[in-house]
XYZ file of C-alpha atoms in Angstrom:
315
model
C -52.604 9.929 34.368
C -49.474 9.185 32.282
C -47.756 5.812 32.075
C -45.006 6.680 34.589
C -47.546 7.712 37.205
C -49.635 4.603 36.566
C -46.631 2.332 37.020
C -45.719 4.247 40.169
C -49.244 3.691 41.488
C -49.000 -0.028 40.768
C -45.643 -0.236 42.572
C -47.167 1.617 45.532
C -50.101 -0.794 45.789
C -47.797 -3.819 45.548
C -45.576 -2.438 48.322
C -48.608 -1.583 50.435
C -49.988 -5.078 49.953
C -46.722 -6.694 51.060
C -46.517 -4.430 54.129
C -50.142 -5.073 55.123
C -49.754 -8.813 54.688
C -46.580 -8.883 56.783
C -48.162 -6.696 59.445
C -51.241 -8.912 59.511
C -49.237 -12.082 60.050
C -46.993 -10.470 62.683
C -49.853 -8.999 64.710
C -51.860 -12.186 64.522
C -49.006 -14.316 65.832
C -48.158 -11.764 68.533
C -51.732 -11.543 69.831
C -52.138 -15.299 69.939
C -48.839 -15.891 71.751
C -49.070 -13.080 74.302
C -52.802 -13.025 75.033
C -54.059 -16.497 74.372
C -55.435 -16.718 77.930
C -57.142 -13.309 77.945
C -60.341 -13.324 75.916
C -60.743 -9.530 75.683
C -57.335 -9.076 74.103
C -58.004 -11.942 71.766
C -61.239 -10.277 70.592
C -59.374 -7.012 69.948
C -56.759 -8.959 68.047
C -59.375 -10.634 65.894
C -60.985 -7.261 65.103
C -57.639 -5.742 64.122
C -56.889 -8.822 62.054
C -60.217 -8.427 60.226
C -59.482 -4.745 59.553
C -56.070 -5.567 58.133
C -57.506 -8.333 55.967
C -60.070 -5.848 54.635
C -57.228 -3.469 53.823
C -55.394 -6.205 51.934
C -58.527 -7.049 49.929
C -59.201 -3.398 49.045
C -55.561 -2.931 48.121
C -55.748 -5.946 45.811
C -58.875 -4.565 44.124
C -57.224 -1.181 43.501
C -54.083 -2.916 42.253
C -56.033 -4.987 39.731
C -57.844 -1.859 38.514
C -54.569 -0.002 38.020
C -53.058 -2.941 36.141
C -56.076 -3.112 33.828
C -56.003 0.647 33.223
C -52.306 0.445 32.457
C -52.863 -2.419 30.025
C -55.682 -0.526 28.269
C -53.550 2.596 27.962
C -50.624 0.599 26.572
C -52.998 -1.038 24.093
C -54.342 2.387 23.113
C -50.853 3.815 22.536
C -49.883 0.798 20.438
C -53.089 1.076 18.407
C -52.704 4.822 17.832
C -49.053 4.382 16.865
C -50.071 1.715 14.360
C -52.974 3.798 13.028
C -50.652 6.778 12.498
C -47.544 5.035 11.170
C -49.241 2.652 8.730
C -50.958 5.234 6.468
C -47.953 7.584 6.651
C -45.612 4.783 5.563
C -48.012 3.822 2.770
C -48.328 7.392 1.468
C -44.555 7.852 1.559
C -43.979 4.601 -0.331
C -46.347 5.576 -3.147
C -44.900 9.094 -3.345
C -41.363 7.707 -3.622
C -42.522 5.297 -6.325
C -44.097 8.153 -8.288
C -40.912 10.214 -7.977
C -38.437 7.528 -8.994
C -40.016 6.091 -12.126
C -42.613 6.662 -14.774
C -45.969 5.175 -13.912
C -48.777 4.471 -16.418
C -51.718 6.833 -16.048
C -54.129 4.115 -14.894
C -51.739 2.928 -12.197
C -50.992 6.519 -11.211
C -54.694 7.136 -10.593
C -54.817 3.966 -8.517
C -51.891 5.215 -6.413
C -53.634 8.549 -5.887
C -56.805 6.778 -4.754
C -54.859 4.664 -2.256
C -53.036 7.710 -0.879
C -56.321 9.555 -0.559
C -57.789 6.611 1.366
C -54.740 6.473 3.644
C -54.947 10.202 4.321
C -58.639 9.811 5.227
C -57.695 7.048 7.655
C -55.014 9.270 9.188
C -57.407 12.201 9.561
C -60.075 9.957 11.119
C -57.636 8.694 13.753
C -56.464 12.192 14.679
C -60.025 13.522 14.805
C -61.137 10.653 17.037
C -58.346 11.285 19.552
C -59.009 15.038 19.534
C -62.745 14.451 19.937
C -62.162 12.251 22.976
C -60.105 15.001 24.590
C -62.645 17.681 23.695
C -65.610 15.773 25.130
C -63.691 14.925 28.290
C -62.932 18.597 28.992
C -66.316 20.012 28.014
C -68.140 21.264 31.091
C -71.558 21.859 29.557
C -73.278 21.504 26.239
C -73.555 24.612 24.078
C -75.255 25.453 20.788
C -78.019 22.885 21.243
C -80.482 22.830 18.382
C -83.542 20.838 17.371
C -82.353 17.845 15.336
C -84.462 15.504 13.232
C -82.890 12.081 13.615
C -83.949 10.237 10.449
C -82.221 12.614 7.976
C -79.141 12.629 10.221
C -79.074 8.823 10.316
C -79.609 8.609 6.543
C -76.735 11.038 5.983
C -74.430 8.958 8.205
C -75.377 5.827 6.272
C -74.588 7.535 2.947
C -71.194 8.719 4.253
C -70.325 5.228 5.498
C -71.372 3.527 2.260
C -69.243 5.926 0.232
C -66.266 5.730 2.582
C -66.134 1.929 2.451
C -67.299 1.534 -1.166
C -70.258 -0.610 -0.101
C -73.409 -1.392 -2.112
C -76.541 0.528 -1.158
C -78.204 -2.516 0.420
C -75.292 -3.174 2.819
C -76.809 -0.768 5.366
C -80.590 -0.658 5.553
C -82.708 2.043 7.208
C -86.054 0.656 8.313
C -89.132 2.909 8.094
C -90.052 4.687 11.316
C -93.274 3.286 12.855
C -96.152 5.676 12.297
C -94.070 7.688 9.804
C -93.477 10.302 12.525
C -90.609 12.781 12.476
C -88.489 12.224 15.581
C -86.508 15.118 17.048
C -84.000 15.576 19.864
C -82.265 18.589 21.354
C -78.526 18.417 20.976
C -75.372 19.065 19.007
C -75.715 17.660 15.498
C -71.985 17.183 14.939
C -71.609 15.154 18.136
C -74.566 12.915 17.293
C -73.172 12.464 13.784
C -69.865 11.354 15.327
C -71.651 8.850 17.575
C -73.672 7.290 14.744
C -70.674 7.105 12.404
C -68.587 5.440 15.117
C -71.211 2.732 15.671
C -71.475 2.096 11.922
C -67.674 1.970 11.575
C -67.475 -0.488 14.456
C -70.164 -2.697 12.913
C -68.230 -2.825 9.638
C -64.888 -3.582 11.315
C -66.341 -6.559 13.153
C -68.211 -8.017 10.173
C -65.463 -10.010 8.424
C -67.855 -12.186 6.409
C -69.722 -9.348 4.736
C -71.505 -6.198 5.826
C -75.221 -6.533 6.564
C -76.367 -3.747 8.877
C -79.896 -2.751 9.854
C -80.704 0.621 11.417
C -83.987 1.787 12.899
C -85.649 4.528 14.935
C -88.517 3.928 17.340
C -90.257 5.630 20.236
C -90.002 3.915 23.615
C -91.999 4.859 26.697
C -93.479 7.814 24.803
C -90.686 10.252 25.712
C -87.604 8.449 24.406
C -86.312 7.611 20.962
C -84.242 4.470 20.407
C -81.712 4.402 17.597
C -80.694 0.793 16.924
C -77.850 -0.418 14.744
C -77.647 -4.193 14.274
C -74.922 -6.099 12.434
C -74.363 -9.773 11.614
C -70.727 -9.800 12.682
C -68.674 -11.556 15.332
C -71.043 -10.809 18.219
C -70.183 -10.426 21.900
C -69.999 -12.408 25.106
C -72.446 -11.241 27.789
C -69.600 -10.018 30.018
C -68.498 -7.583 27.290
C -71.788 -5.687 26.923
C -70.611 -2.903 29.254
C -66.852 -3.208 28.796
C -66.883 -2.239 25.128
C -67.873 1.321 26.079
C -64.866 1.814 28.373
C -62.065 4.115 27.251
C -59.315 2.266 25.331
C -61.122 -1.101 25.575
C -60.856 -3.439 22.631
C -62.415 -6.884 22.438
C -59.599 -9.392 23.072
C -58.715 -12.051 20.526
C -60.490 -12.143 17.181
C -57.383 -11.014 15.298
C -57.305 -7.794 17.324
C -54.046 -6.668 15.748
C -55.571 -6.954 12.271
C -58.615 -4.826 13.109
C -58.100 -1.090 12.850
C -59.044 1.047 15.816
C -57.942 2.938 18.912
C -60.466 1.732 21.480
C -62.089 5.175 21.583
C -65.004 4.779 19.170
C -67.674 3.332 21.460
C -66.334 5.316 24.417
C -67.152 8.455 22.436
C -70.618 7.067 21.677
C -71.326 6.561 25.382
C -69.964 9.996 26.305
C -72.054 11.751 23.649
C -75.211 9.839 24.611
C -74.781 10.791 28.264
C -74.121 14.433 27.441
C -77.431 14.436 25.565
C -79.279 13.028 28.577
C -79.423 9.511 27.146
C -77.651 6.190 27.329
C -76.217 3.502 25.076
C -76.310 -0.271 25.506
C -75.051 -3.337 23.659
C -76.669 -6.727 23.212
C -75.840 -9.895 21.317
C -77.212 -13.451 21.113
C -73.613 -14.656 21.380
C -70.359 -15.071 19.427
C -70.749 -14.992 15.631
C -74.399 -13.937 15.934
C -74.107 -10.198 15.494
C -74.398 -7.227 17.831
C -77.014 -4.536 18.425
C -76.024 -1.106 19.718
C -78.982 0.907 21.041
C -78.741 4.615 21.788
C -81.675 6.106 23.711
C -82.205 9.867 23.717
C -84.936 12.108 25.163
C -87.514 13.097 22.557
C -88.023 16.768 21.773
C -91.254 18.293 20.493
C -90.785 20.914 17.736
C -93.863 22.783 19.018
C -92.419 23.092 22.514
C -95.141 20.983 24.148
C -94.165 17.877 26.148
C -93.055 15.065 23.843
C -95.438 12.638 25.537
C -98.456 14.626 24.291
C -97.263 14.541 20.677
C -96.322 10.856 20.454
C -99.005 9.291 22.657
C -100.278 6.062 21.102
C -97.125 5.479 19.064
C -94.531 4.580 21.667
C -93.996 1.215 23.299
């Protein structure tokens, strides 16, 4: 739904609320005045009054939902505009500087590196928006293959370390219990996107230094849990589910200074669900870090039920 239609819906619900409220008051007064001595009519009036009140309450709920959706979409558009304009303006500035005057070779290389970083940021934003549209329109999963999770997770960690110029110990991969090789059926590129988005989010919300721990473990014998824990700003309990909503960004905390479109964790949830799994968030509280856990159904490379292969290892 575009912005014009959303605003039209909000106007409709406001008008409907005013009409229902006026009708409620009018009918209530009329019934009391005209039928105050006739109990049966009074009962009917009370019932109608209750129905109208219910309508007003439901209308208010829908109105609040539309307002929140409108606010999230406005926030998304502002974030995307910022994420697109900022790197473009930066690249243009450095190109104009290179054109207008002679630049020492060392500084020239520095300019090239900055422009390359800005172009990567631009590409990442565009790809994230396109991915959200693609996943939303996809009717069924295709090209599912057997995927070993530990090499995929290790590859995502290496990409993230290189992208953000972080030391090797900034993101740690804990050994898998039992040294087993854990597999799932799915689309490798989608799972890569989900893992990278969680890692990116952990870095963005770790202003005092990046210390991330990742792990894989079997739960309930037929599920694999992929956990990514940071030591960043943490979450309030009422945000554990909200952060996976489309366009949602955690309010406050210098939101305007933190890059993002509000689509990253929404994509993670969508991908997890399309692979038959789920994703959850947990945190001890503000400034105590966050753990994102993605649970996916285990797959057995031999084709036998996963529970027969991993019995005795899971928890």
